[in-house]
Coordinates of N, CA, C and O in Angstrom, one line a residue:
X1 N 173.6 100.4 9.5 CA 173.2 100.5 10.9 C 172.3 101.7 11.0 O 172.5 102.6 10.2
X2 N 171.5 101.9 11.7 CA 170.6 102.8 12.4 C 170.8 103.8 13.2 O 171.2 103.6 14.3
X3 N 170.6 105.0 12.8 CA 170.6 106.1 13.9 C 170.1 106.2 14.8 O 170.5 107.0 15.7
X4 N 168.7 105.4 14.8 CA 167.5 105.4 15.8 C 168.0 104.8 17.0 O 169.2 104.7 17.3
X5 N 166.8 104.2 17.9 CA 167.1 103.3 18.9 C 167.6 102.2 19.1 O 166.7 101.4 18.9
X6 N 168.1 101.9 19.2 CA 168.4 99.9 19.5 C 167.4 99.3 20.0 O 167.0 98.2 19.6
X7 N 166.8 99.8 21.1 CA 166.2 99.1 21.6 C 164.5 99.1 21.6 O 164.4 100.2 21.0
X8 N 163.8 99.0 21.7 CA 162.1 99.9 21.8 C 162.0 100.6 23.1 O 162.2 100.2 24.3
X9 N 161.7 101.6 22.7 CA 161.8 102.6 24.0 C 161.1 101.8 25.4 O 161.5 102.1 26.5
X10 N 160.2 101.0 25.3 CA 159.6 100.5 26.0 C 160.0 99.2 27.0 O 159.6 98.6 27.9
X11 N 161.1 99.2 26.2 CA 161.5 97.7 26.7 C 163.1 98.6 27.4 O 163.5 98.1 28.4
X12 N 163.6 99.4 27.1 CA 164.7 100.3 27.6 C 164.7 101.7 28.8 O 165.5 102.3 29.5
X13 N 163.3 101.7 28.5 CA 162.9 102.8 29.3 C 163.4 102.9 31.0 O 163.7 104.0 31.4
X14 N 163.6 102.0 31.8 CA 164.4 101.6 32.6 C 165.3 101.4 32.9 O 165.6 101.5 34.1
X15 N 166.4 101.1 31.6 CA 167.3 101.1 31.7 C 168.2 102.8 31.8 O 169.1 103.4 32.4
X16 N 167.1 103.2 30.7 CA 167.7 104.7 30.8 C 167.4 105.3 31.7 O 168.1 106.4 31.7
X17 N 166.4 105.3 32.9 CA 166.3 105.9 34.4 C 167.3 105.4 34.7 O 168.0 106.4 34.7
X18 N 168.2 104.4 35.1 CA 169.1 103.8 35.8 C 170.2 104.2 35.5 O 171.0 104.3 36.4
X19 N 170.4 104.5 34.1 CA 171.8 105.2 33.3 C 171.6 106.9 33.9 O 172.5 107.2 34.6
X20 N 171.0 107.5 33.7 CA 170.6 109.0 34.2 C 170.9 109.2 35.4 O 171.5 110.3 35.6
X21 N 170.8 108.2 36.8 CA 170.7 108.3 38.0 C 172.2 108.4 38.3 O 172.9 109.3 38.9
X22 N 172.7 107.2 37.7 CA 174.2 106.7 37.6 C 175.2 107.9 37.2 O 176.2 108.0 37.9
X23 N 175.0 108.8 36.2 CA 175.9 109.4 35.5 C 175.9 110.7 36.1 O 176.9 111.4 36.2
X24 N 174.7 111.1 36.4 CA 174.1 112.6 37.4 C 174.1 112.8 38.6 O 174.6 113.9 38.8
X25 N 173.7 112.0 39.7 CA 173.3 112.2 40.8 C 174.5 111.5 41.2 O 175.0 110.6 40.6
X26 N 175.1 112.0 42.6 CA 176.2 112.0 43.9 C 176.3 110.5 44.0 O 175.2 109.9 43.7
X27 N 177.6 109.7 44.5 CA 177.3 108.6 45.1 C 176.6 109.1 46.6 O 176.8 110.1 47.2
X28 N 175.9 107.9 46.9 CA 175.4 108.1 48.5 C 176.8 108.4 49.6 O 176.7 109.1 50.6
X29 N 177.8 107.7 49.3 CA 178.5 108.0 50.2 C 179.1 110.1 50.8 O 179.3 110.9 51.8
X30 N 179.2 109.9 49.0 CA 179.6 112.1 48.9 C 178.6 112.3 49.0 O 178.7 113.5 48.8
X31 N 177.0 112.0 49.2 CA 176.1 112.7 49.7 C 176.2 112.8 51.4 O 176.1 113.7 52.3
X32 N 176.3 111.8 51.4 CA 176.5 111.3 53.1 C 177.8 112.0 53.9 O 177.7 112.4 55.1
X33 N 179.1 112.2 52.9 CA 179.9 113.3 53.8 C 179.4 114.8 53.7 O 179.9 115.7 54.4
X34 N 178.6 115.1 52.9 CA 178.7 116.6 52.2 C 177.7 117.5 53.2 O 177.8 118.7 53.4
X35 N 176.3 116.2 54.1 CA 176.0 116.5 55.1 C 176.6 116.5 56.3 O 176.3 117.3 57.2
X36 N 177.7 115.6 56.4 CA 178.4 115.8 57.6 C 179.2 116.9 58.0 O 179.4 117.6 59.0
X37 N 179.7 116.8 56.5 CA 180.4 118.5 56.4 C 179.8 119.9 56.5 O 180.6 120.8 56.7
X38 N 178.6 120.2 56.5 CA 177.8 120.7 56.3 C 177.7 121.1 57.7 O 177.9 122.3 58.0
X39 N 177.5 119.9 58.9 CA 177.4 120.4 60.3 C 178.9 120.3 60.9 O 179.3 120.3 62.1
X40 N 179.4 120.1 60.2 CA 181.0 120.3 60.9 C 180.9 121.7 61.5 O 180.2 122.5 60.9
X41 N 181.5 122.1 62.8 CA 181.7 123.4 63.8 C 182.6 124.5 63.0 O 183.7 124.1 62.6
X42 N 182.2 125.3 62.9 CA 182.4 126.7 62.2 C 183.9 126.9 62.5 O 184.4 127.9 62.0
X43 N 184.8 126.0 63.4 CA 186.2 126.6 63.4 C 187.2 125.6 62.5 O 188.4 125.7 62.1
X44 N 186.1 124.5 62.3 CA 186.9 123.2 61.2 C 186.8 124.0 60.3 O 187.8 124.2 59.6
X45 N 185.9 124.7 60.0 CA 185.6 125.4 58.4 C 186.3 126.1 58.4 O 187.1 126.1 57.4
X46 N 186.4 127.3 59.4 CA 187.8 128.5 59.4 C 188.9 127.9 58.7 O 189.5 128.1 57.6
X47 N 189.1 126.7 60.0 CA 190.8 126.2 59.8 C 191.1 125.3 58.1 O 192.2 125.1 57.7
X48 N 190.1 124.9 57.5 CA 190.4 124.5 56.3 C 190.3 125.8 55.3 O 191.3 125.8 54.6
X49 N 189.5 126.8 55.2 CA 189.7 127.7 55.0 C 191.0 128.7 54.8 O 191.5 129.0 53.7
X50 N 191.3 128.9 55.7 CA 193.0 129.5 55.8 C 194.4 128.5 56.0 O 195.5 128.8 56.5
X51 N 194.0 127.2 55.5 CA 195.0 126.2 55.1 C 194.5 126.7 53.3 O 195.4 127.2 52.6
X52 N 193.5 126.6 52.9 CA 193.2 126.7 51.4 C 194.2 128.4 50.7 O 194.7 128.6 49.6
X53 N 194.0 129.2 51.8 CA 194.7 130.7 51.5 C 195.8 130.7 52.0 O 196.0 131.9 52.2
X54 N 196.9 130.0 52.6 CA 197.8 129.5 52.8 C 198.6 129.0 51.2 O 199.5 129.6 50.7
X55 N 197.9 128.0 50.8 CA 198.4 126.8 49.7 C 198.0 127.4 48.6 O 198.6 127.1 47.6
X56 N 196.6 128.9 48.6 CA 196.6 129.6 46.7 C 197.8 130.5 47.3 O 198.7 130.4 46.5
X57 N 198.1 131.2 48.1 CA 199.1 132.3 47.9 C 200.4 131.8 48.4 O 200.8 132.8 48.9
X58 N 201.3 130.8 48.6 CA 202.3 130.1 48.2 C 202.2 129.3 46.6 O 203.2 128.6 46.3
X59 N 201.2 129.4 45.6 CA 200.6 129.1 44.8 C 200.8 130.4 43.7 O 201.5 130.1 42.7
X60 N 200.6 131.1 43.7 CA 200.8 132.6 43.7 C 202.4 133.1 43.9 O 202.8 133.9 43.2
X61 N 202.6 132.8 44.3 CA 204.3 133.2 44.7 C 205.1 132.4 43.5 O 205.8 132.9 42.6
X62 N 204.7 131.0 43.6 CA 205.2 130.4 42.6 C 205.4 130.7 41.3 O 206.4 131.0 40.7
X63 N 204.0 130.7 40.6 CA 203.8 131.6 39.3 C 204.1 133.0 39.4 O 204.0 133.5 38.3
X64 N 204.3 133.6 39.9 CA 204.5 134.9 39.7 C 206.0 135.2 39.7 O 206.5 136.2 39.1
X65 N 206.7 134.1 40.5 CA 208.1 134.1 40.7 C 208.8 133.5 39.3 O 209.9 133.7 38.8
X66 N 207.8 132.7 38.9 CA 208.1 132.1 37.3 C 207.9 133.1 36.2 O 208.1 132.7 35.0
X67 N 207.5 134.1 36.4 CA 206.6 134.8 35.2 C 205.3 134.8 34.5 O 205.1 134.9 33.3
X68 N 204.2 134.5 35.7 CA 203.3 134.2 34.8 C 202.4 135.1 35.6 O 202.6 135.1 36.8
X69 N 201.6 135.8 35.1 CA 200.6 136.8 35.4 C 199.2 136.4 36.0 O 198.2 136.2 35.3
X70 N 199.3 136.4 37.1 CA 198.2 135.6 37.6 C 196.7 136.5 37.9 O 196.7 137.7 37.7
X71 N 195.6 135.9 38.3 CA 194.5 136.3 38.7 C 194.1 135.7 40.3 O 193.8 134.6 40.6
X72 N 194.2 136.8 41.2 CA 194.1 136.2 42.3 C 192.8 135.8 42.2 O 192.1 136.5 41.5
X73 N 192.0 134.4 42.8 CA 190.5 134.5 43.0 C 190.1 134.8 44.1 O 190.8 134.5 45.1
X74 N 189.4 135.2 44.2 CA 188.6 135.7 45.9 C 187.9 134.6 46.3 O 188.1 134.2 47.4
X75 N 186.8 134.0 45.6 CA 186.0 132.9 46.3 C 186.5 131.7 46.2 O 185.6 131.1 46.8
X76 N 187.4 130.9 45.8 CA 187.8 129.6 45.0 C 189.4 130.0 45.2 O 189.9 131.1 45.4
X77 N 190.0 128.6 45.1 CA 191.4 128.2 45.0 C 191.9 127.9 43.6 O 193.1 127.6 43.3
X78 N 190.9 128.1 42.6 CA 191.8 127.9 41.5 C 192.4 129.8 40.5 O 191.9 130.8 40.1
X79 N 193.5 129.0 40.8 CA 194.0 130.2 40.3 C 194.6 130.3 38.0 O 195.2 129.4 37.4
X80 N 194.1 131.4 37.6 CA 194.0 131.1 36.5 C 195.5 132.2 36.3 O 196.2 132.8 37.1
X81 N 195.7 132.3 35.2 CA 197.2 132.6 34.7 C 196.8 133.4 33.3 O 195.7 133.2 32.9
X82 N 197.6 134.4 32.7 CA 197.8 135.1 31.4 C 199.5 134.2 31.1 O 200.5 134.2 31.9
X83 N 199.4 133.7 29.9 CA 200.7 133.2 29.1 C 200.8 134.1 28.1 O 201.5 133.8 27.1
X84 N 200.1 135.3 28.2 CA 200.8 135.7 26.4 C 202.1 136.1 26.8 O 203.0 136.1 25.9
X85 N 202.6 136.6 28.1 CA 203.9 137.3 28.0 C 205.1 136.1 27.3 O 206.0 136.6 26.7
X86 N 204.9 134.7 27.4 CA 205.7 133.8 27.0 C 205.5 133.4 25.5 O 206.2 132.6 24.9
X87 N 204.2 134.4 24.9 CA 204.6 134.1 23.2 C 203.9 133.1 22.9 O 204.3 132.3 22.0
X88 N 202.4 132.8 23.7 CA 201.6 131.9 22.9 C 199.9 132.6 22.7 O 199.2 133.5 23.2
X89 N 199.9 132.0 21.8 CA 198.0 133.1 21.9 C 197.0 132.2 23.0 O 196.0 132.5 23.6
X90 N 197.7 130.8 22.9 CA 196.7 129.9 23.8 C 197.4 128.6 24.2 O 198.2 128.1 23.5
X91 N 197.1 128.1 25.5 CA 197.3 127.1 26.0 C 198.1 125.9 25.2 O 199.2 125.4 25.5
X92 N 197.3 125.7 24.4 CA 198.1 124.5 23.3 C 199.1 123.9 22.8 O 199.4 122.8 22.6
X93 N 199.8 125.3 22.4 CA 201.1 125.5 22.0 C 202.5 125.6 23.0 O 203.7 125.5 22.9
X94 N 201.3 126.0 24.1 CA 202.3 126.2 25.8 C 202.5 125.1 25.9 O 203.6 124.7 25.5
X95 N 201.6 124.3 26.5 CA 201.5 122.9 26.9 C 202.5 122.0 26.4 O 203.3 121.6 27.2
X96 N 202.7 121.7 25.2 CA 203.4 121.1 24.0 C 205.4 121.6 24.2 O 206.4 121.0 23.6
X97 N 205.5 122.6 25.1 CA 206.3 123.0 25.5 C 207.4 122.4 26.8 O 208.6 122.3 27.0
X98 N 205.9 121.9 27.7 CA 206.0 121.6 29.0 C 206.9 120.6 29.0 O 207.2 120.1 30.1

């Protein structure tokens, strides 16, 4: 079998704009909310806002009430963790635990 192309670039060339578009670019519909959301009124945004810091710091309570050494984030909701106090060098071996 061939490492090269399958097909002649010329006769596929199309195909792979169509594959590129598909795999990269937003459906139209999450384009179409992301503008809506965009002009949503500044108090919808508040109020999802402080539901989001609400749900990381009951989120936070959790792990920390578990033992796990957290990193609060400031901009973003995902909250990341230190496991070495539990005796692993990395994730992997944690997990396998679960």
């Amino acid at each position: 079998m061939s490492d090269g192309p399958f097909a002649p670039p010329d006769a596929s060339a199309s195909i792979r704009k169509v594959h590129d578009f598909l795999t990269v670019g937003a459906a139209a519909p999450l384009q179409q909310a992301g503008a809506i959301a965009l002009e949503l009124r500044k108090a919808i945004n508040q109020k999802l806002a402080e539901t989001y810091l609400v749900k990381r710091d009951r989120m936070l309570g959790i792990l920390n009430g578990a033992g796990f050494r957290c990193f609060k984030p400031a901009g973003a909701y995902y909250v990341m963790t230190d496991i070495s106090d539990f005796g692993f060098a990395d994730d992997l071996p944690f997990r396998a635990t679960s």
